[in-house]
XYZ file of C-alpha atoms in Angstrom:
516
model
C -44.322 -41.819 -43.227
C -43.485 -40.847 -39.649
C -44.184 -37.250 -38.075
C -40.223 -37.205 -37.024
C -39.662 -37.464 -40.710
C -41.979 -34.718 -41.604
C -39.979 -32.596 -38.668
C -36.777 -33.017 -40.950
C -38.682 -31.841 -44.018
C -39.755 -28.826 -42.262
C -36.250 -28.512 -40.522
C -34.423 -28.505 -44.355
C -37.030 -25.866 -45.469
C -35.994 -23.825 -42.936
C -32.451 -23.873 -43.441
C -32.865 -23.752 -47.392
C -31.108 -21.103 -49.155
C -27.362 -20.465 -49.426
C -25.786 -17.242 -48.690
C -24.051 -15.220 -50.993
C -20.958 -17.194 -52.553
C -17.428 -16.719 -50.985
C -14.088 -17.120 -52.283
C -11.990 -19.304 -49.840
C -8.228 -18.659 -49.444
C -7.709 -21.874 -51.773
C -10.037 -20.798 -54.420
C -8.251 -16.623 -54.603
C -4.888 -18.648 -54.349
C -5.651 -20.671 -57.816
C -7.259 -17.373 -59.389
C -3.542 -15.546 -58.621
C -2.078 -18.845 -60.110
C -4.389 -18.527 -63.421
C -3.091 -14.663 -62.981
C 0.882 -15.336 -63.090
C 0.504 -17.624 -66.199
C -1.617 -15.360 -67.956
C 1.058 -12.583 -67.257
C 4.097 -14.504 -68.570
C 1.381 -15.351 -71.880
C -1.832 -13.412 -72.135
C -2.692 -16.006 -75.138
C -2.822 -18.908 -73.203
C -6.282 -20.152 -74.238
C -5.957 -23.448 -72.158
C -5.693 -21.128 -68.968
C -8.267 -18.575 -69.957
C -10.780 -21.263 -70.169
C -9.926 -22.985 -66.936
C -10.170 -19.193 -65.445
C -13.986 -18.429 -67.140
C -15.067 -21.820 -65.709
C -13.605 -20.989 -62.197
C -15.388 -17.880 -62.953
C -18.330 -19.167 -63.604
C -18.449 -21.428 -60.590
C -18.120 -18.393 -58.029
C -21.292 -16.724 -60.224
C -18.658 -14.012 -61.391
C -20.171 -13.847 -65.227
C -18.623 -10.870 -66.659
C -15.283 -11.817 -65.234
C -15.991 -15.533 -67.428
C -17.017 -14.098 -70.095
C -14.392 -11.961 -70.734
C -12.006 -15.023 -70.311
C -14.230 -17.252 -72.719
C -14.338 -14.818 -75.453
C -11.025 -14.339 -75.135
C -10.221 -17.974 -74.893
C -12.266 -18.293 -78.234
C -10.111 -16.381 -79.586
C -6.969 -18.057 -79.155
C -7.984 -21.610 -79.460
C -7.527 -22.792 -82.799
C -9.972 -24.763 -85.062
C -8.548 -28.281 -84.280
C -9.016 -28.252 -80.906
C -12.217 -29.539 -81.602
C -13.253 -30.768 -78.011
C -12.058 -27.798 -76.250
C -14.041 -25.252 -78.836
C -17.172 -27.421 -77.826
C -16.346 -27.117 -74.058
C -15.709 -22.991 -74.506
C -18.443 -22.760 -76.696
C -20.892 -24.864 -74.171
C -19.807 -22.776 -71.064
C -20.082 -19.833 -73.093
C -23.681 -20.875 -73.886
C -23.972 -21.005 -69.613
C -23.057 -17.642 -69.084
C -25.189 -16.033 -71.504
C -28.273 -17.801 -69.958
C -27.152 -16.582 -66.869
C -26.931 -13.292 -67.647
C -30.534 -13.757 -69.841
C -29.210 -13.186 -73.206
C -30.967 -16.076 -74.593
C -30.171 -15.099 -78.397
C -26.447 -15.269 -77.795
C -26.879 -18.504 -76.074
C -28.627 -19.965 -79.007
C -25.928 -19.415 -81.130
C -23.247 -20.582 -79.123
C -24.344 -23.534 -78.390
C -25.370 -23.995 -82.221
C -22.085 -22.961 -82.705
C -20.540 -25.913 -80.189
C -23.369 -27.964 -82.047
C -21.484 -27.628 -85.130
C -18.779 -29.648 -83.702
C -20.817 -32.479 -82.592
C -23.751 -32.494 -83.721
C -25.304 -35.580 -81.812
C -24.110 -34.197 -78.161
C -26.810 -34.923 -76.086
C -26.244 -32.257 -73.310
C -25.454 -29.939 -76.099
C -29.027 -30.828 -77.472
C -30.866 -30.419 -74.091
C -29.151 -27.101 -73.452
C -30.644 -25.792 -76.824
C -33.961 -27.197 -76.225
C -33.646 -25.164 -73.199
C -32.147 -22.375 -74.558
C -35.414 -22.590 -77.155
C -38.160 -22.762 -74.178
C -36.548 -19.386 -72.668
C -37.075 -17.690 -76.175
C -40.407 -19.240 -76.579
C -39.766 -21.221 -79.723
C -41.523 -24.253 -78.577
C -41.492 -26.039 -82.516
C -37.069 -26.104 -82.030
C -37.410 -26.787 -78.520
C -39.245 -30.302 -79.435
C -36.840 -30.593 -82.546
C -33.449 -31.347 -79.740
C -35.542 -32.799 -77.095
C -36.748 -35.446 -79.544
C -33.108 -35.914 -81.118
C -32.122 -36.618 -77.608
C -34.726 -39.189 -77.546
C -34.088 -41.077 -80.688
C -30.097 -40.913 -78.812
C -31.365 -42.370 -75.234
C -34.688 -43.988 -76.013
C -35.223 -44.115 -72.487
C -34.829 -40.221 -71.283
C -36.550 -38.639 -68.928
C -35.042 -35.012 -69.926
C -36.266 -35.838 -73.483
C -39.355 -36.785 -72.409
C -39.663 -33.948 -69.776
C -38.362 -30.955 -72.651
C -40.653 -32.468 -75.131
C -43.648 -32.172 -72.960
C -42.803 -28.808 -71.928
C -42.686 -27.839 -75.197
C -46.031 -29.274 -75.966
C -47.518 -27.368 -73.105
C -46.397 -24.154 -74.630
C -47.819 -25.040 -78.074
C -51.152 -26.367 -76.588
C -50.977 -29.854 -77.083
C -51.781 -31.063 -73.376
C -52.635 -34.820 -74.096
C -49.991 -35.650 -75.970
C -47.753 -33.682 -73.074
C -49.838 -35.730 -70.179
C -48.907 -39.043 -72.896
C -45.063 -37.759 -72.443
C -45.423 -37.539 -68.430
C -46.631 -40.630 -68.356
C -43.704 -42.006 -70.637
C -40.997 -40.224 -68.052
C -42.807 -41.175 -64.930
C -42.143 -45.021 -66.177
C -38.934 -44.205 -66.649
C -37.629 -43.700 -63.251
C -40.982 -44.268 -60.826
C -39.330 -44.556 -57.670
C -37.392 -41.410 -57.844
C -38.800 -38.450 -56.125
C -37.397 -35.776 -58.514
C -39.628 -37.250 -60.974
C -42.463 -36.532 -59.462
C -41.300 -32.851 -58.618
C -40.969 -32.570 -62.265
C -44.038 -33.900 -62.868
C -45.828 -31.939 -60.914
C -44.550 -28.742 -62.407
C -45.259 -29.823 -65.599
C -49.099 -29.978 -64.770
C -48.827 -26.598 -62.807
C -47.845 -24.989 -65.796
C -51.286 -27.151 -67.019
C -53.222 -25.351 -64.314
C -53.827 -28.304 -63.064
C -52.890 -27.812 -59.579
C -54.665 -30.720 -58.305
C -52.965 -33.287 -60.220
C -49.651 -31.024 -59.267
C -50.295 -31.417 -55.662
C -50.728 -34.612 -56.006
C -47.414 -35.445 -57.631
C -45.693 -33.116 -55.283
C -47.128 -35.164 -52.324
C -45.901 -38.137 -53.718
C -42.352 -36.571 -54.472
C -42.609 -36.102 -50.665
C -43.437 -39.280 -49.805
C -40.422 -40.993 -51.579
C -38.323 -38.075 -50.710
C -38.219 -39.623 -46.872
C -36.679 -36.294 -45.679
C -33.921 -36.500 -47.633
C -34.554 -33.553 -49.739
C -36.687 -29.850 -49.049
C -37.547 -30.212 -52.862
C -41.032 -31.663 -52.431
C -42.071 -29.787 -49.473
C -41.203 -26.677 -50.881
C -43.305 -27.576 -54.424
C -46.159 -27.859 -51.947
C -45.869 -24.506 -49.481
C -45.489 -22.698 -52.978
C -48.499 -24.307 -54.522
C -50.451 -23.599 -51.684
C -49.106 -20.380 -51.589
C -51.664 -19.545 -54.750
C -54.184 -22.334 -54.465
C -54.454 -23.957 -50.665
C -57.438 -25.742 -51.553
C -55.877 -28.115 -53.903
C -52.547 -28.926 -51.595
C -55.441 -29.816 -49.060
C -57.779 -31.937 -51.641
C -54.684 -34.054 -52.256
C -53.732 -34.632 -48.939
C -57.378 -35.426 -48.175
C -57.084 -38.050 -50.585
C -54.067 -39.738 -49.029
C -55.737 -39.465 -46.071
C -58.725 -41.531 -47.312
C -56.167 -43.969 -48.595
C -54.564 -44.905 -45.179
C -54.873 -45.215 -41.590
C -51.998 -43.636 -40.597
C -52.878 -40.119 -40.643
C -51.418 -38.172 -38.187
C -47.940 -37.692 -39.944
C -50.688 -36.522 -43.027
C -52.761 -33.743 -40.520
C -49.159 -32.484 -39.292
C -48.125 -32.409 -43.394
C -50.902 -30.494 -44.114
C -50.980 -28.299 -40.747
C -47.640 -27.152 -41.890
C -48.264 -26.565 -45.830
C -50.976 -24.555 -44.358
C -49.170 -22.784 -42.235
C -46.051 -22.038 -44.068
C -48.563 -20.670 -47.171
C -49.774 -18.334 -44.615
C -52.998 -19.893 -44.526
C -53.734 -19.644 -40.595
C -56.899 -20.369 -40.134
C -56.569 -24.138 -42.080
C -53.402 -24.277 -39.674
C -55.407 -23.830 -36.416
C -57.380 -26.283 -37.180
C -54.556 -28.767 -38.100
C -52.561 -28.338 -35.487
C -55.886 -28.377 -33.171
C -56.241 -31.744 -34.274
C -52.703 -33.171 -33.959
C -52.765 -31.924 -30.123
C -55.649 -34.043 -29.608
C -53.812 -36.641 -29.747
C -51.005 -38.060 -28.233
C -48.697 -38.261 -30.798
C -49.085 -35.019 -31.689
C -48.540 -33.486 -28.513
C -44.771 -32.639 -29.320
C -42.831 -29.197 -29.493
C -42.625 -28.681 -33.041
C -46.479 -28.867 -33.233
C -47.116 -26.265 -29.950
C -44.727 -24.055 -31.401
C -46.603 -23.984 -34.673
C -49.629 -23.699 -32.908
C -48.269 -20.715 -31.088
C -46.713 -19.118 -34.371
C -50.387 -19.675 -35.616
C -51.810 -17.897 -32.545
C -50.233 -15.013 -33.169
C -50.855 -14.739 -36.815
C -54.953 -14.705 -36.104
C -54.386 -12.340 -32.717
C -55.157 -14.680 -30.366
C -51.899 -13.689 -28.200
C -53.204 -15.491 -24.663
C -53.715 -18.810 -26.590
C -50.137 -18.052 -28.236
C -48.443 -17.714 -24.700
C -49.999 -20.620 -23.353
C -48.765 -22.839 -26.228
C -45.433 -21.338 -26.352
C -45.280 -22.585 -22.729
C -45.711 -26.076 -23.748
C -43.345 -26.014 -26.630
C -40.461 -25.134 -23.603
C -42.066 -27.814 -22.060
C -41.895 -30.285 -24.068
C -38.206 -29.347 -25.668
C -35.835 -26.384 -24.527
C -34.503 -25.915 -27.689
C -33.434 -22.290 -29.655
C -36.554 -22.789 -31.739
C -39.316 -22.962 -28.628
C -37.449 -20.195 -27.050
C -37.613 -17.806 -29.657
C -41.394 -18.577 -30.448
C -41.921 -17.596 -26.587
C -40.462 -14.435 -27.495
C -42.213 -13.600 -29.843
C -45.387 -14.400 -27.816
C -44.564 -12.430 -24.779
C -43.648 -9.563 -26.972
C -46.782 -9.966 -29.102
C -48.583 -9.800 -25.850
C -46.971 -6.992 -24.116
C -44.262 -8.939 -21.863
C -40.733 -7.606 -23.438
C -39.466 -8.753 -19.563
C -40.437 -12.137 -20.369
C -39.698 -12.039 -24.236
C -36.057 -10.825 -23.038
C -35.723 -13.788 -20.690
C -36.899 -16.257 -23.397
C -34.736 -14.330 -26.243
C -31.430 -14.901 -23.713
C -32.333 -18.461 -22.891
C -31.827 -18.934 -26.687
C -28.820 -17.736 -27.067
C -27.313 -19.436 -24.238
C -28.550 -22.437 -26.813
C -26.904 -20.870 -29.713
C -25.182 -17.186 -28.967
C -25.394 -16.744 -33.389
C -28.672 -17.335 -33.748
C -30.176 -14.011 -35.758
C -32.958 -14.589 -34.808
C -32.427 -14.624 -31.156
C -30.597 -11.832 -31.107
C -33.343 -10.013 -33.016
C -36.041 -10.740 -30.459
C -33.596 -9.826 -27.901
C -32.936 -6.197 -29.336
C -36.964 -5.788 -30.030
C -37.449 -6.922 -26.347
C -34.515 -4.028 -25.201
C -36.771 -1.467 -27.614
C -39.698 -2.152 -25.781
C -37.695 -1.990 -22.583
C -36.156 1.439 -23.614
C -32.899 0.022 -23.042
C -31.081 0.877 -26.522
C -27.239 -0.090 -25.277
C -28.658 -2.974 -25.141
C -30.844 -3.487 -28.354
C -27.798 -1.903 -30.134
C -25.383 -4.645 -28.794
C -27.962 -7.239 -29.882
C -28.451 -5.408 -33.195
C -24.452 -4.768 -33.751
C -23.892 -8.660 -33.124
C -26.791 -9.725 -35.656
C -24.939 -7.870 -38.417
C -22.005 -8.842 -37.954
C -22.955 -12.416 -38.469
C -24.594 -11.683 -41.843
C -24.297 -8.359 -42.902
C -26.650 -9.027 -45.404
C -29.804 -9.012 -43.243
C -31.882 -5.600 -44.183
C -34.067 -6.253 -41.525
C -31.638 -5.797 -38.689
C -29.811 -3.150 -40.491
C -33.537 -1.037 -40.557
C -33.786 -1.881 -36.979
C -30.117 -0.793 -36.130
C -30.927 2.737 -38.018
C -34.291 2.667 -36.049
C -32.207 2.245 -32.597
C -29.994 4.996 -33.910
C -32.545 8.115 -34.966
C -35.261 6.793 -32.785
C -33.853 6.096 -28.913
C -30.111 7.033 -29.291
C -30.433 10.835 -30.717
C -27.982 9.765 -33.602
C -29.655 10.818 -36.785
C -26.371 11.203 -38.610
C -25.714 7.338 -38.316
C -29.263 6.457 -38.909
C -29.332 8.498 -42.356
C -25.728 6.751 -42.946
C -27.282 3.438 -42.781
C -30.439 3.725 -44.604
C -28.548 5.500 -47.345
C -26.289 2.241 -47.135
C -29.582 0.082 -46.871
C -30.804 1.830 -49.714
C -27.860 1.622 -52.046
C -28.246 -2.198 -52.073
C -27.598 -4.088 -55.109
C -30.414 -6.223 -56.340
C -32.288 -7.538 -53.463
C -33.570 -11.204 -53.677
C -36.627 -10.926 -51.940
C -39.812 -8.936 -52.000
C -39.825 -7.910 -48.663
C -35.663 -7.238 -49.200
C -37.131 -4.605 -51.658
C -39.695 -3.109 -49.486
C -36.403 -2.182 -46.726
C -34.513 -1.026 -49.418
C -37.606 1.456 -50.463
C -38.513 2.373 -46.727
C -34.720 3.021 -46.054
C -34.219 5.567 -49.481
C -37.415 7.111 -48.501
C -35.811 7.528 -44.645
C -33.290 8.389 -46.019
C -34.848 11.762 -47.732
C -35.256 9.729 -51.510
C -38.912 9.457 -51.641
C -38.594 9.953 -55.257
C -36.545 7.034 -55.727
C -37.762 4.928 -52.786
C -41.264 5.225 -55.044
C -39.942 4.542 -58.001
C -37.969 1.164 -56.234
C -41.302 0.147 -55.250
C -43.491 0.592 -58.552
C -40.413 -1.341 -60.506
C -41.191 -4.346 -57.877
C -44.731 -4.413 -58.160
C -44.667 -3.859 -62.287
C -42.172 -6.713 -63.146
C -43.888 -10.118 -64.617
C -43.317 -12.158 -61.220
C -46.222 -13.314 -59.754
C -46.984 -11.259 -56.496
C -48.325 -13.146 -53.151
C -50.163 -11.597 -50.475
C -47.572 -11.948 -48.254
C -45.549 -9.452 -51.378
C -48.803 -7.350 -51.303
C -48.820 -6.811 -47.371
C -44.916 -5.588 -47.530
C -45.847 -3.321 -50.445
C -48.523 -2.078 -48.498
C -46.116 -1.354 -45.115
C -44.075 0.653 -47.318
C -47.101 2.983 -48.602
C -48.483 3.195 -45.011
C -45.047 4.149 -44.005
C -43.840 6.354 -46.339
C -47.421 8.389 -46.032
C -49.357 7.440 -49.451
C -52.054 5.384 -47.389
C -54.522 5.221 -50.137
C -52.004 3.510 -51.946
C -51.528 1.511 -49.183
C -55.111 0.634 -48.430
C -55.009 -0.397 -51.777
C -52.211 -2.963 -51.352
C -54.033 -4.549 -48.241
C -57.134 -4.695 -50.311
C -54.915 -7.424 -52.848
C -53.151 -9.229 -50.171
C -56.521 -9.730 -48.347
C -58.580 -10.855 -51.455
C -55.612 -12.891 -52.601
C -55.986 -14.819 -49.033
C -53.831 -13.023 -46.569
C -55.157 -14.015 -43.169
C -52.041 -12.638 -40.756
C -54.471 -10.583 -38.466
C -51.882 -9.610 -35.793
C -50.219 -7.575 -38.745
C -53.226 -6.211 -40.063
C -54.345 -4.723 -36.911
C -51.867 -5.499 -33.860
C -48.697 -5.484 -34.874
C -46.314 -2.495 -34.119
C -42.576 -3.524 -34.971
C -40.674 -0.286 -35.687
C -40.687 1.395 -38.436
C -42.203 -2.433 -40.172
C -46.095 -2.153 -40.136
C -49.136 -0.898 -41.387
C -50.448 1.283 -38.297
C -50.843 4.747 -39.926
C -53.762 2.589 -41.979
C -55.160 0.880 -39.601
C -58.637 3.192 -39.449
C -59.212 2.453 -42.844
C -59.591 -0.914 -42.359
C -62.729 -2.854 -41.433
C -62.128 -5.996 -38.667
């Protein structure tokens, strides 16, 4: 396992995480084709099905399963396979759209067909674990067994399914049955691993996940990801597991930098500092990936000289977009926006699209007073992905804030605000902070208690944004109380707890309740 491999983990996890699907000129072309036939005969059940699975594909559910039923419909009884395909994709969109019920009994109903379908089996099995009735979930997971002796999704859905009812040795006996049947495969130690998270046995999960990553070579974010999540809630055993492998080898730099960077991407800083402290000391580790961490680290425990100084090296060592933008950052964090410009314009003479570039440009222009300029920075941002909240709160910041132009600042937080669905906690939080802006506080409050009541998990990091909200929209008891969870839950970003000032984005109305 080589550091430069461990880069290209890191590098995927960054870049993880598609956009919003778009229809290409090809794809609307065959939906107008799927149109004409179905004008010249709306009963064409062949088409209709073709249509909902297009549908499907482009996540467009209620458009498929308007076609499907439809297609249902039409198709009559001795088209046996194609009633098992319509009832099967059917059976998708439901679970898409979480009505688990009406899954069931579609896919019973495709079952009815062909009663010995394997993937028809494992999607009920599935279809069982989502409505919690573990006893039928082990029922089609173990007819797919006695089908494929060998099968790992057998083995996998029946051990799942013991989990739920309990029965944890004879669910480790079924891990241990799937492992054998595919040990060199990485995925099957991803699955593995989640199987003995849901255990709450992180250790042995960590463990798995680490050697997930180790086959993985690279190729895949998968592993790496499993291991910033699980660290995420429980650092300690990410870090007894790689302590292990550690004892097991004497090739343990490329384990340090693994660890350094769990550590740091689960926002534990402090474990990170002391990583990447260690990798610098030696040679090997003396590249720009590591002093840009280190820098990134820096900044998230306040020490902004040490930041600068290590963003430095990182240009040193590699002019690249990356170590650019981490001097920003650095030089802003530290009170330099001349410097954080320069370094913010160096990196997009690298890449003129990069977001983020352009965003530490237009926060260096803020400090600067020069809004034209942040504006132009902020104006280009969105237009690469409109989708980005964060520029489109600093854009309406620009607007009410240094350009006198309240009327298009209230436009775009009402437009901010109006969002559909966002994916992400602190996607939420903008959308809150923008309807409260915006003159909603009644619904910007009630945005924010439906995010923090739902049954995901929260994170610190969730905890912190909740809390920027409160502080910002003026409920700072609320908001102390928000800080109070993130902390005790682990959060250890100290620049935002008590330095940080981005507009509009931090805690600073709180800040005397809080105890350094």
């Amino acid at each position: 396992m080589k550091i430069k491999v461990l880069l290209l983990g890191v590098t995927l996890l960054a870049c993880a995480g598609a956009g919003a699907q778009q229809i290409s000129p090809i794809t609307k072309a065959v939906l107008r084709g799927y149109q004409e036939i179905l004008n010249e005969n709306p009963k064409d059940y062949t088409t209709l099905y073709q249509r909902a699975t297009q549908y499907y594909n482009l996540s467009m559910y209620d458009e498929a399963l308007v076609d499907i039923v439809k297609a249902l419909e039409y198709t009559p009884e001795k088209e046996k396979a194609l009633r098992i395909d319509e009832y099967s994709i059917l059976a998708d969109i439901y679970i898409q759209i979480k009505e688990y019920d009406k899954a069931l009994t579609a896919v019973n109903n495709a079952l009815a067909f062909s009663p010995q379908d394997y993937a028809l089996l494992y999607k009920k099995g599935n279809v069982a674990l989502y409505l919690n009735r573990p006893e039928d979930a082990y029922q089609s997971f173990s007819a797919m067994q006695r089908i494929k002796s060998r099968s790992q999704e057998a083995f996998f859905g029946m051990a799942r399914a013991d989990i739920m009812m309990n029965k944890a040795e004879d669910a480790k006996e079924l891990i241990r049955q799937a492992e054998n049947a595919d040990p060199s495969n990485y995925i099957t130690y991803c699955r593995i691993g989640e199987l003995y998270e849901e255990m709450h046995e992180d250790e042995n999960a960590a463990a798995n996940y680490l050697s997930a990553f180790s086959l993985a070579d690279g190729k895949s974010s998968r592993p790496l990801e499993s291991l910033i999540r699980l660290a995420d809630k429980n650092y300690p055993a990410v870090e007894a597991a790689i302590q292990y492998a550690v004892s097991r080898t004497s090739n343990t730099d490329p384990l340090y930098f693994l660890q350094a960077s769990i550590a740091f991407n689960s926002g534990n800083y402090r474990q990170a500092y002391e990583g990447f402290t260690r990798l610098l000391q030696s040679k090997e580790g003396q590249i720009a990936s590591v002093y840009a961490n280190m820098a990134k680290c820096c900044i998230a425990l306040d020490k902004i000289a040490e930041a600068t100084t290590n963003a430095s090296l990182a240009v040193l060592k590699e002019n690249s977009v990356t170590t650019q933008i981490v001097k920003a950052e650095a030089e802003l964090a530290a009170g330099n926006p001349s410097a954080a410009l320069l370094a913010a314009t160096k990196a997009l003479h690298i890449d003129a699209n990069s977001i983020e570039a352009l965003t530490q440009s237009a926060l260096a222009n803020i400090a600067l007073n020069d809004a034209k300029a942040a504006m132009q920075n902020l104006n280009e941002a969105a237009m690469i992905n409109p989708a980005d909240l964060y520029v489109r709160m600093t854009k309406a910041y620009v607007n009410f804030n240094l350009l006198d132009n309240a009327k298009e600042a209230i436009l775009e937080y009402g437009r901010i605000g109006n969002t559909l669905d966002p994916e992400t906690f602190s996607d939420i939080t903008y959308k809150a902070l923008a309807q409260c802006l915006a003159g909603k506080k009644l619904d910007a409050d009630q945005t924010m208690k439906n995010a923090l009541s739902d049954k995901k998990d929260k994170t610190k990091d969730d905890y912190y944004m909740a809390a920027v909200y409160y502080s910002q929209s003026g409920d700072l008891v609320k908001g102390k109380e928000m800080i109070d969870k993130a902390v005790s839950l682990g959060y250890q970003n100290l620049y935002n707890l008590y330095s940080n000032k981005t507009v509009n984005l931090n805690i600073a109305p709180l800040r005397h309740l809080l105890q350094r």
